[in-house]
Amino acid sequence: MEAARDYFAIASDVAASLKRLPAGHDFTVRVLHTADYPVVSLTPRRSYSHFHAENTFARRILILVSQDDCLVAGLEAREFTSLALEVDGARVPQQTIAMNACIEKVDTSGALRMRGPLVRMLVAGYACSLQRYSKALDIASVGLHLFARAQPEYLFAKSKENTGKHALGDSALIKWWQHTLQSALLYAMANRSRGHSSADDSVGTDAVISDTAIAYCVIPGADVKDAPVTLGIQHDSANGCHSALPAVDWKWGLPHPSEARAHNCVLQFPDDPITRLLAETHTQNWTVALLLEMLAVSEECGSGHRAAYFSAALPIATASPQDSPGTEETADQGTLSYEDYDQVLVKLFDRQMDFSTSDAALASSKLFVDFVDSEFDIAPLVVSTSGPAVAPNTPATTPAAAAPVNDLSSMIRKKRRVAQ
């Protein structure tokens, strides 16, 4: 299964997306990853009427972005490839392949020194990299999933104390993620029309694309009548996405019929509230609707908290040989064992790591980068931005202009301030 992923391509696609940020800035992209390893099925208690065999493999990926030797943003994801063989009543074998990516963590350190949607473009670059599965697995779409839950820090120790970082509250975070996924899906579909390397920052506008990505959002405990408000975002042509490209069709709920048996269809990702609920023996016959009702009163989605599940089916191109760029030996990203990968994550939250101030963040970044580059032979990819400048806001029209340059809430379009 390792041939299914070109890890240089991840760094290359992220670098290409970051290149669209306002000109005059340099960023360094590092990708750390594990080899494929076997895991249990994402639907471990699914029932079948005929013979069924399945093998599921996972890999963990960590993308880190630095500016001037200081870590400024990171994204962690797991990618699952499932190979299934089923024989129906007529003894006809059917083989299926499914690929699902789960974004587990996205975080900033508070040390970014520019004005622009860095994290949004990081997510877009990662989504674009998922196109690589089209050639290796010959599949038409990739599932992209995440559980949006407000937390002051995910990857960078003590970054919640950094005055340059502004963590979003529950409602603002959900809205930010919806806009971010909207942009990421459009960006990925725009770039699937290229017949050349993703390192080229031009978007093929002469190709006609008719696909529409289907995206789902559900907030456990929220009334379905609020869905038009939650899902009422406009087509976003920002960040390199053009209005001529296909739209994202947003729907309320999970991507399964409400009366379906939850264990037969709902994917169970690691460290997820859904997985913890369905692990209970009394959930054997729960429907999707009942699962959402119980999530609404759970500790993580209820009790005054508001969280959201996002799922999207990203159409990917039918690959041709020239779709895959050649890798450069100087930019190869090393493969880590599962234990070494965990060691890297622990290192980010080591007691020596401190992102509470600019000076501390720089010192901690150098300590961490020296560790991973020397210990695991990681070679970074450097990109210089070349996008248009971001027009400054004026206090007369946008009071939020006084916010720090990397305040993610400044990228959320909203009619009124959400009460915290």
Tab-separated table of C-alpha atoms in Angstrom:
chain	number	residue	atom	x	y	z
A	1	MET	CA	0.000	0.000	0.000
A	2	GLU	CA	2.923	2.363	0.437
A	3	ALA	CA	3.014	3.033	-3.309
A	4	ALA	CA	-0.411	4.633	-2.961
A	5	ARG	CA	1.153	7.838	-1.624
A	6	ASP	CA	3.882	10.098	-2.899
A	7	TYR	CA	4.773	12.041	0.227
A	8	PHE	CA	6.736	14.641	-1.669
A	9	ALA	CA	3.426	15.418	-3.381
A	10	ILE	CA	1.878	16.459	-0.060
A	11	ALA	CA	4.625	18.997	0.611
A	12	SER	CA	4.494	20.122	-3.009
A	13	ASP	CA	0.728	20.670	-2.981
A	14	VAL	CA	0.828	22.528	0.340
A	15	ALA	CA	3.679	24.706	-0.955
A	16	ALA	CA	1.694	25.485	-4.116
A	17	SER	CA	-1.307	26.626	-2.077
A	18	LEU	CA	0.809	28.732	0.288
A	19	LYS	CA	2.433	30.388	-2.715
A	20	ARG	CA	-0.884	32.150	-3.354
A	21	LEU	CA	-0.599	34.109	-0.120
A	22	PRO	CA	0.393	37.816	-0.337
A	23	ALA	CA	3.828	38.234	-1.916
A	24	GLY	CA	6.952	38.904	0.075
A	25	HIS	CA	6.974	36.023	2.558
A	26	ASP	CA	8.909	32.761	2.765
A	27	PHE	CA	7.541	29.599	4.350
A	28	THR	CA	9.055	26.200	5.000
A	29	VAL	CA	6.923	23.044	4.749
A	30	ARG	CA	7.795	19.789	6.510
A	31	VAL	CA	5.826	16.554	6.167
A	32	LEU	CA	6.248	13.703	8.643
A	33	HIS	CA	4.363	10.469	8.150
A	34	THR	CA	4.167	6.840	9.088
A	35	ALA	CA	4.189	3.852	6.790
A	36	ASP	CA	0.874	2.093	6.206
A	37	TYR	CA	-0.160	-0.116	9.089
A	38	PRO	CA	-3.185	-2.427	9.499
A	39	VAL	CA	-6.115	-1.255	11.619
A	40	VAL	CA	-9.621	-2.468	12.359
A	41	SER	CA	-12.430	-1.588	10.002
A	42	LEU	CA	-13.970	1.886	10.291
A	43	THR	CA	-17.310	0.056	10.668
A	44	PRO	CA	-16.213	-2.789	12.989
A	45	ARG	CA	-19.723	-3.997	13.904
A	46	ARG	CA	-21.322	-3.773	10.499
A	47	SER	CA	-23.617	-6.674	9.610
A	48	TYR	CA	-23.483	-8.533	6.278
A	49	SER	CA	-25.909	-10.981	4.704
A	50	HIS	CA	-23.232	-12.689	2.590
A	51	PHE	CA	-19.502	-13.370	2.688
A	52	HIS	CA	-17.433	-10.262	3.343
A	53	ALA	CA	-13.710	-9.742	3.918
A	54	GLU	CA	-12.004	-6.434	4.517
A	55	ASN	CA	-8.523	-5.095	5.103
A	56	THR	CA	-8.036	-1.506	6.279
A	57	PHE	CA	-4.737	0.326	6.412
A	58	ALA	CA	-3.988	3.700	7.976
A	59	ARG	CA	-1.200	6.225	7.906
A	60	ARG	CA	-0.619	9.298	10.050
A	61	ILE	CA	0.518	12.590	8.558
A	62	LEU	CA	1.801	15.758	10.220
A	63	ILE	CA	2.322	18.928	8.163
A	64	LEU	CA	4.254	21.768	9.798
A	65	VAL	CA	4.722	25.273	8.387
A	66	SER	CA	7.490	27.616	9.545
A	67	GLN	CA	8.166	31.295	8.900
A	68	ASP	CA	11.634	32.698	9.611
A	69	ASP	CA	12.619	29.495	11.470
A	70	CYS	CA	9.553	29.704	13.735
A	71	LEU	CA	6.710	27.172	13.594
A	72	VAL	CA	3.479	29.024	12.798
A	73	ALA	CA	0.912	26.360	11.834
A	74	GLY	CA	0.351	22.632	11.745
A	75	LEU	CA	-2.147	20.042	10.517
A	76	GLU	CA	-2.412	16.401	11.555
A	77	ALA	CA	-4.497	13.841	9.674
A	78	ARG	CA	-5.044	10.103	9.333
A	79	GLU	CA	-5.767	8.482	6.011
A	80	PHE	CA	-7.582	5.158	5.786
A	81	THR	CA	-7.638	2.844	2.776
A	82	SER	CA	-10.163	0.004	2.915
A	83	LEU	CA	-10.087	-2.977	0.552
A	84	ALA	CA	-13.235	-5.104	0.682
A	85	LEU	CA	-14.366	-8.265	-1.059
A	86	GLU	CA	-18.002	-9.349	-0.889
A	87	VAL	CA	-19.733	-12.326	-2.490
A	88	ASP	CA	-23.490	-11.922	-2.991
A	89	GLY	CA	-26.220	-14.567	-3.153
A	90	ALA	CA	-25.421	-15.287	-6.778
A	91	ARG	CA	-21.815	-15.972	-5.789
A	92	VAL	CA	-20.594	-12.969	-7.747
A	93	PRO	CA	-17.531	-11.422	-6.102
A	94	GLN	CA	-17.379	-7.654	-5.853
A	95	GLN	CA	-14.279	-5.779	-4.829
A	96	THR	CA	-14.452	-2.204	-3.538
A	97	ILE	CA	-11.819	0.304	-2.509
A	98	ALA	CA	-12.558	3.288	-0.288
A	99	MET	CA	-10.264	6.044	0.924
A	100	ASN	CA	-11.158	8.379	3.788
A	101	ALA	CA	-9.051	11.148	5.311
A	102	CYS	CA	-9.768	12.503	8.775
A	103	ILE	CA	-8.299	15.876	9.782
A	104	GLU	CA	-7.643	15.435	13.498
A	105	LYS	CA	-5.859	18.641	14.498
A	106	VAL	CA	-5.220	22.095	13.089
A	107	ASP	CA	-3.374	24.647	15.188
A	108	THR	CA	-1.424	27.911	15.074
A	109	SER	CA	1.366	29.033	17.369
A	110	GLY	CA	0.522	32.760	17.417
A	111	ALA	CA	3.864	33.647	15.807
A	112	LEU	CA	2.700	34.362	12.231
A	113	ARG	CA	4.032	37.662	10.860
A	114	MET	CA	1.776	38.394	7.946
A	115	ARG	CA	-1.844	39.111	7.152
A	116	GLY	CA	-3.506	36.355	5.166
A	117	PRO	CA	-5.444	33.075	5.383
A	118	LEU	CA	-2.440	30.826	6.014
A	119	VAL	CA	-4.334	28.035	7.778
A	120	ARG	CA	-7.106	28.052	5.190
A	121	MET	CA	-4.551	27.596	2.407
A	122	LEU	CA	-2.786	24.871	4.408
A	123	VAL	CA	-6.053	22.904	4.543
A	124	ALA	CA	-6.638	23.579	0.829
A	125	GLY	CA	-3.188	22.276	-0.058
A	126	TYR	CA	-3.755	19.110	1.961
A	127	ALA	CA	-7.148	18.538	0.294
A	128	CYS	CA	-5.510	18.988	-3.090
A	129	SER	CA	-2.906	16.346	-2.237
A	130	LEU	CA	-5.682	13.767	-1.887
A	131	GLN	CA	-6.039	13.830	-5.681
A	132	ARG	CA	-2.962	11.599	-5.785
A	133	TYR	CA	-5.079	8.586	-4.838
A	134	SER	CA	-6.847	8.622	-8.202
A	135	LYS	CA	-3.938	6.934	-9.990
A	136	ALA	CA	-2.875	4.580	-7.199
A	137	LEU	CA	-6.325	3.308	-6.232
A	138	ASP	CA	-8.446	4.072	-9.323
A	139	ILE	CA	-11.240	5.633	-7.273
A	140	ALA	CA	-13.613	8.467	-8.168
A	141	SER	CA	-13.797	10.278	-4.830
A	142	VAL	CA	-12.132	10.628	-1.453
A	143	GLY	CA	-13.950	11.154	1.842
A	144	LEU	CA	-12.763	14.126	3.914
A	145	HIS	CA	-13.958	14.265	7.534
A	146	LEU	CA	-13.403	16.236	10.710
A	147	PHE	CA	-14.888	16.878	14.131
A	148	ALA	CA	-14.836	20.609	14.924
A	149	ARG	CA	-14.448	21.265	18.635
A	150	ALA	CA	-13.057	24.429	20.202
A	151	GLN	CA	-9.841	23.977	22.163
A	152	PRO	CA	-7.162	26.578	22.984
A	153	GLU	CA	-4.226	24.495	21.716
A	154	TYR	CA	-3.804	21.243	19.821
A	155	LEU	CA	-0.192	21.027	18.660
A	156	PHE	CA	1.859	23.871	20.109
A	157	ALA	CA	2.507	23.753	23.846
A	158	LYS	CA	1.490	26.849	25.831
A	159	SER	CA	0.460	28.654	22.626
A	160	LYS	CA	-2.850	29.564	24.262
A	161	GLU	CA	-0.868	32.099	26.311
A	162	ASN	CA	0.547	33.779	23.198
A	163	THR	CA	-1.058	37.200	22.667
A	164	GLY	CA	-0.772	36.707	18.906
A	165	LYS	CA	-3.095	33.719	19.021
A	166	HIS	CA	-6.845	34.092	19.331
A	167	ALA	CA	-8.706	30.820	19.783
A	168	LEU	CA	-12.232	30.803	18.421
A	169	GLY	CA	-15.289	29.887	20.449
A	170	ASP	CA	-17.619	27.038	19.555
A	171	SER	CA	-19.935	28.814	17.098
A	172	ALA	CA	-17.205	30.880	15.443
A	173	LEU	CA	-15.022	27.797	14.980
A	174	ILE	CA	-17.841	25.857	13.302
A	175	LYS	CA	-18.469	28.720	10.899
A	176	TRP	CA	-14.748	29.063	10.193
A	177	TRP	CA	-14.424	25.371	9.415
A	178	GLN	CA	-17.362	25.492	7.046
A	179	HIS	CA	-15.847	28.338	5.046
A	180	THR	CA	-12.433	26.678	5.154
A	181	LEU	CA	-13.762	23.378	3.794
A	182	GLN	CA	-15.737	25.276	1.156
A	183	SER	CA	-12.544	26.952	-0.079
A	184	ALA	CA	-10.487	23.749	0.214
A	185	LEU	CA	-12.909	21.646	-1.825
A	186	LEU	CA	-13.182	24.267	-4.557
A	187	TYR	CA	-9.414	24.699	-4.655
A	188	ALA	CA	-8.831	20.948	-4.914
A	189	MET	CA	-11.377	20.565	-7.720
A	190	ALA	CA	-9.864	23.522	-9.590
A	191	ASN	CA	-6.418	21.958	-9.455
A	192	ARG	CA	-7.575	18.526	-10.581
A	193	SER	CA	-7.871	19.933	-14.123
A	194	ARG	CA	-4.119	20.417	-14.406
A	195	GLY	CA	-2.105	18.161	-16.618
A	196	HIS	CA	1.140	19.167	-14.956
A	197	SER	CA	2.863	19.528	-11.602
A	198	SER	CA	1.000	21.053	-8.651
A	199	ALA	CA	4.077	23.167	-8.030
A	200	ASP	CA	2.874	25.331	-10.938
A	201	ASP	CA	0.600	27.940	-9.418
A	202	SER	CA	-1.539	28.490	-12.499
A	203	VAL	CA	-5.062	27.048	-12.512
A	204	GLY	CA	-6.381	25.497	-15.689
A	205	THR	CA	-9.365	27.707	-16.515
A	206	ASP	CA	-9.889	26.395	-20.047
A	207	ALA	CA	-11.054	22.986	-18.827
A	208	VAL	CA	-14.748	22.526	-18.159
A	209	ILE	CA	-15.471	20.819	-14.856
A	210	SER	CA	-19.010	19.774	-14.043
A	211	ASP	CA	-18.452	18.058	-10.700
A	212	THR	CA	-20.027	19.151	-7.458
A	213	ALA	CA	-18.598	18.165	-4.108
A	214	ILE	CA	-21.238	17.028	-1.631
A	215	ALA	CA	-20.552	18.240	1.903
A	216	TYR	CA	-22.429	17.541	5.136
A	217	CYS	CA	-22.523	19.428	8.393
A	218	VAL	CA	-24.383	18.523	11.574
A	219	ILE	CA	-24.315	20.130	14.987
A	220	PRO	CA	-25.609	17.615	17.561
A	221	GLY	CA	-28.402	19.234	19.537
A	222	ALA	CA	-29.084	21.992	17.008
A	223	ASP	CA	-32.537	22.220	15.489
A	224	VAL	CA	-32.776	21.261	11.828
A	225	LYS	CA	-34.665	24.513	11.190
A	226	ASP	CA	-31.368	26.305	11.832
A	227	ALA	CA	-29.732	24.460	8.948
A	228	PRO	CA	-30.302	27.211	6.323
A	229	VAL	CA	-28.511	29.655	8.612
A	230	THR	CA	-25.625	27.309	9.279
A	231	LEU	CA	-25.248	26.189	5.678
A	232	GLY	CA	-26.113	29.471	3.982
A	233	ILE	CA	-22.650	30.367	2.695
A	234	GLN	CA	-22.072	31.746	-0.767
A	235	HIS	CA	-19.821	30.367	-3.475
A	236	ASP	CA	-16.323	31.426	-2.479
A	237	SER	CA	-14.019	32.534	-5.279
A	238	ALA	CA	-11.263	33.690	-2.931
A	239	ASN	CA	-7.834	32.169	-2.414
A	240	GLY	CA	-7.358	31.180	-6.038
A	241	CYS	CA	-10.807	29.616	-6.532
A	242	HIS	CA	-12.765	30.896	-9.525
A	243	SER	CA	-16.517	31.348	-9.665
A	244	ALA	CA	-16.661	29.299	-12.888
A	245	LEU	CA	-15.650	26.203	-11.007
A	246	PRO	CA	-18.200	23.773	-9.563
A	247	ALA	CA	-19.952	24.555	-6.330
A	248	VAL	CA	-20.096	22.716	-3.036
A	249	ASP	CA	-23.549	21.357	-2.246
A	250	TRP	CA	-24.033	21.620	1.533
A	251	LYS	CA	-26.488	19.345	3.310
A	252	TRP	CA	-27.550	19.080	6.956
A	253	GLY	CA	-26.850	15.877	8.865
A	254	LEU	CA	-24.529	12.910	8.489
A	255	PRO	CA	-24.089	11.417	4.987
A	256	HIS	CA	-26.434	8.521	5.802
A	257	PRO	CA	-30.215	7.990	5.992
A	258	SER	CA	-31.528	8.844	9.456
A	259	GLU	CA	-33.269	5.445	9.769
A	260	ALA	CA	-30.148	3.442	8.805
A	261	ARG	CA	-28.417	1.302	11.406
A	262	ALA	CA	-25.528	3.422	12.687
A	263	HIS	CA	-23.083	0.514	12.943
A	264	ASN	CA	-23.644	-0.297	9.258
A	265	CYS	CA	-22.660	3.092	7.843
A	266	VAL	CA	-21.197	5.639	10.297
A	267	LEU	CA	-17.392	5.688	10.142
A	268	GLN	CA	-15.665	5.363	13.502
A	269	PHE	CA	-12.403	7.309	13.631
A	270	PRO	CA	-9.913	7.159	16.524
A	271	ASP	CA	-10.429	9.478	19.501
A	272	ASP	CA	-13.899	10.513	18.341
A	273	PRO	CA	-17.149	10.952	20.339
A	274	ILE	CA	-19.076	8.818	17.849
A	275	THR	CA	-16.574	5.986	18.216
A	276	ARG	CA	-16.737	6.125	22.007
A	277	LEU	CA	-20.542	6.038	21.979
A	278	LEU	CA	-20.836	3.174	19.504
A	279	ALA	CA	-18.317	1.135	21.501
A	280	GLU	CA	-21.067	0.574	24.089
A	281	THR	CA	-22.833	-2.772	23.706
A	282	HIS	CA	-26.331	-1.280	24.039
A	283	THR	CA	-25.858	0.701	20.784
A	284	GLN	CA	-26.144	-2.427	18.649
A	285	ASN	CA	-29.464	-1.389	17.052
A	286	TRP	CA	-29.138	2.383	17.176
A	287	THR	CA	-30.197	4.315	14.111
A	288	VAL	CA	-28.313	7.313	12.781
A	289	ALA	CA	-31.050	9.572	14.161
A	290	LEU	CA	-30.758	8.065	17.644
A	291	LEU	CA	-26.973	8.370	17.521
A	292	LEU	CA	-27.274	12.119	16.876
A	293	GLU	CA	-29.771	12.457	19.724
A	294	MET	CA	-27.386	10.772	22.126
A	295	LEU	CA	-24.445	12.832	20.895
A	296	ALA	CA	-26.413	15.966	21.740
A	297	VAL	CA	-26.415	15.034	25.439
A	298	SER	CA	-22.869	13.652	25.535
A	299	GLU	CA	-20.093	15.293	27.499
A	300	GLU	CA	-18.273	16.509	24.383
A	301	CYS	CA	-21.233	17.738	22.319
A	302	GLY	CA	-23.671	18.673	25.073
A	303	SER	CA	-23.366	20.212	28.523
A	304	GLY	CA	-23.106	23.718	27.121
A	305	HIS	CA	-20.614	22.753	24.411
A	306	ARG	CA	-21.290	23.035	20.696
A	307	ALA	CA	-19.386	20.927	18.197
A	308	ALA	CA	-19.919	19.906	14.587
A	309	TYR	CA	-19.241	16.975	12.295
A	310	PHE	CA	-18.170	17.718	8.736
A	311	SER	CA	-17.995	15.131	5.942
A	312	ALA	CA	-17.396	15.684	2.250
A	313	ALA	CA	-17.010	13.550	-0.855
A	314	LEU	CA	-14.254	15.154	-2.926
A	315	PRO	CA	-14.361	14.158	-6.611
A	316	ILE	CA	-10.874	13.352	-7.880
A	317	ALA	CA	-9.530	13.227	-11.402
A	318	THR	CA	-8.885	10.178	-13.484
A	319	ALA	CA	-5.119	10.327	-13.503
A	320	SER	CA	-2.823	10.123	-16.476
A	321	PRO	CA	0.925	9.464	-16.258
A	322	GLN	CA	1.849	13.137	-16.556
A	323	ASP	CA	-0.360	14.064	-13.591
A	324	SER	CA	2.286	13.000	-11.079
A	325	PRO	CA	5.283	15.316	-10.759
A	326	GLY	CA	8.738	13.816	-10.469
A	327	THR	CA	10.154	13.835	-6.984
A	328	GLU	CA	13.405	15.539	-6.106
A	329	GLU	CA	15.757	13.697	-3.796
A	330	THR	CA	16.538	16.946	-1.965
A	331	ALA	CA	12.898	17.278	-0.939
A	332	ASP	CA	12.071	13.716	0.108
A	333	GLN	CA	10.211	13.381	3.373
A	334	GLY	CA	11.285	10.498	5.625
A	335	THR	CA	8.995	7.725	6.790
A	336	LEU	CA	8.692	7.300	10.556
A	337	SER	CA	7.720	4.251	12.533
A	338	TYR	CA	4.498	4.506	14.519
A	339	GLU	CA	6.517	4.826	17.722
A	340	ASP	CA	8.795	7.521	16.292
A	341	TYR	CA	5.791	9.465	15.036
A	342	ASP	CA	4.285	9.436	18.535
A	343	GLN	CA	7.633	10.592	19.866
A	344	VAL	CA	7.491	13.608	17.537
A	345	LEU	CA	4.045	14.574	18.829
A	346	VAL	CA	5.183	14.166	22.424
A	347	LYS	CA	8.158	16.379	21.643
A	348	LEU	CA	5.826	19.209	20.627
A	349	PHE	CA	4.272	19.095	24.106
A	350	ASP	CA	7.501	18.429	25.950
A	351	ARG	CA	8.060	20.619	29.006
A	352	GLN	CA	10.895	22.258	27.080
A	353	MET	CA	8.483	23.470	24.398
A	354	ASP	CA	7.015	26.919	24.972
A	355	PHE	CA	5.103	28.956	22.380
A	356	SER	CA	3.715	31.503	24.849
A	357	THR	CA	5.824	34.391	23.480
A	358	SER	CA	7.575	35.208	20.206
A	359	ASP	CA	11.053	34.628	21.631
A	360	ALA	CA	10.039	31.398	23.347
A	361	ALA	CA	8.285	30.180	20.184
A	362	LEU	CA	11.407	30.799	18.101
A	363	ALA	CA	13.669	29.001	20.583
A	364	SER	CA	11.275	26.051	20.866
A	365	SER	CA	10.866	25.854	17.086
A	366	LYS	CA	14.624	25.649	16.548
A	367	LEU	CA	14.917	22.961	19.211
A	368	PHE	CA	12.110	20.900	17.691
A	369	VAL	CA	13.181	21.344	14.055
A	370	ASP	CA	16.789	20.408	14.854
A	371	PHE	CA	15.451	17.264	16.523
A	372	VAL	CA	13.243	16.051	13.653
A	373	ASP	CA	15.601	17.079	10.838
A	374	SER	CA	18.615	15.332	12.367
A	375	GLU	CA	16.865	12.358	13.960
A	376	PHE	CA	14.648	11.449	10.997
A	377	ASP	CA	16.479	13.011	8.051
A	378	ILE	CA	13.644	15.381	7.167
A	379	ALA	CA	14.395	17.757	4.289
A	380	PRO	CA	11.994	20.756	4.123
A	381	LEU	CA	10.454	22.409	1.091
A	382	VAL	CA	10.774	26.221	0.909
A	383	VAL	CA	8.193	28.401	-0.872
A	384	SER	CA	8.089	32.143	-1.559
A	385	THR	CA	4.637	33.698	-1.724
A	386	SER	CA	3.593	35.569	-4.870
A	387	GLY	CA	-0.094	36.367	-4.396
A	388	PRO	CA	-1.783	39.784	-4.373
A	389	ALA	CA	-1.572	41.989	-1.306
A	390	VAL	CA	-4.428	41.915	1.173
A	391	ALA	CA	-6.203	45.259	1.269
A	392	PRO	CA	-6.080	46.765	4.766
A	393	ASN	CA	-9.318	47.108	6.654
A	394	THR	CA	-10.375	50.468	8.031
A	395	PRO	CA	-11.909	50.926	11.493
A	396	ALA	CA	-14.775	52.887	9.964
A	397	THR	CA	-16.069	49.900	8.019
A	398	THR	CA	-14.691	46.895	9.896
A	399	PRO	CA	-14.091	47.301	13.620
A	400	ALA	CA	-12.335	43.905	13.674
A	401	ALA	CA	-9.435	45.385	11.676
A	402	ALA	CA	-7.631	46.086	14.906
A	403	ALA	CA	-7.388	42.352	15.602
A	404	PRO	CA	-3.957	40.672	15.354
A	405	VAL	CA	-2.956	39.660	11.860
A	406	ASN	CA	-3.365	35.945	12.468
A	407	ASP	CA	-6.706	36.050	14.237
A	408	LEU	CA	-8.647	33.333	12.403
A	409	SER	CA	-11.959	34.972	13.275
A	410	SER	CA	-11.108	37.802	10.875
A	411	MET	CA	-11.709	35.315	8.034
A	412	ILE	CA	-15.274	34.521	9.109
A	413	ARG	CA	-18.059	36.351	7.360
A	414	LYS	CA	-20.884	36.936	9.775
A	415	LYS	CA	-23.679	39.439	10.206
A	416	ARG	CA	-23.428	39.738	13.952
A	417	ARG	CA	-20.991	38.934	16.669
A	418	VAL	CA	-21.537	35.558	18.262
A	419	ALA	CA	-21.929	35.740	22.012
A	420	GLN	CA	-19.265	33.805	23.832
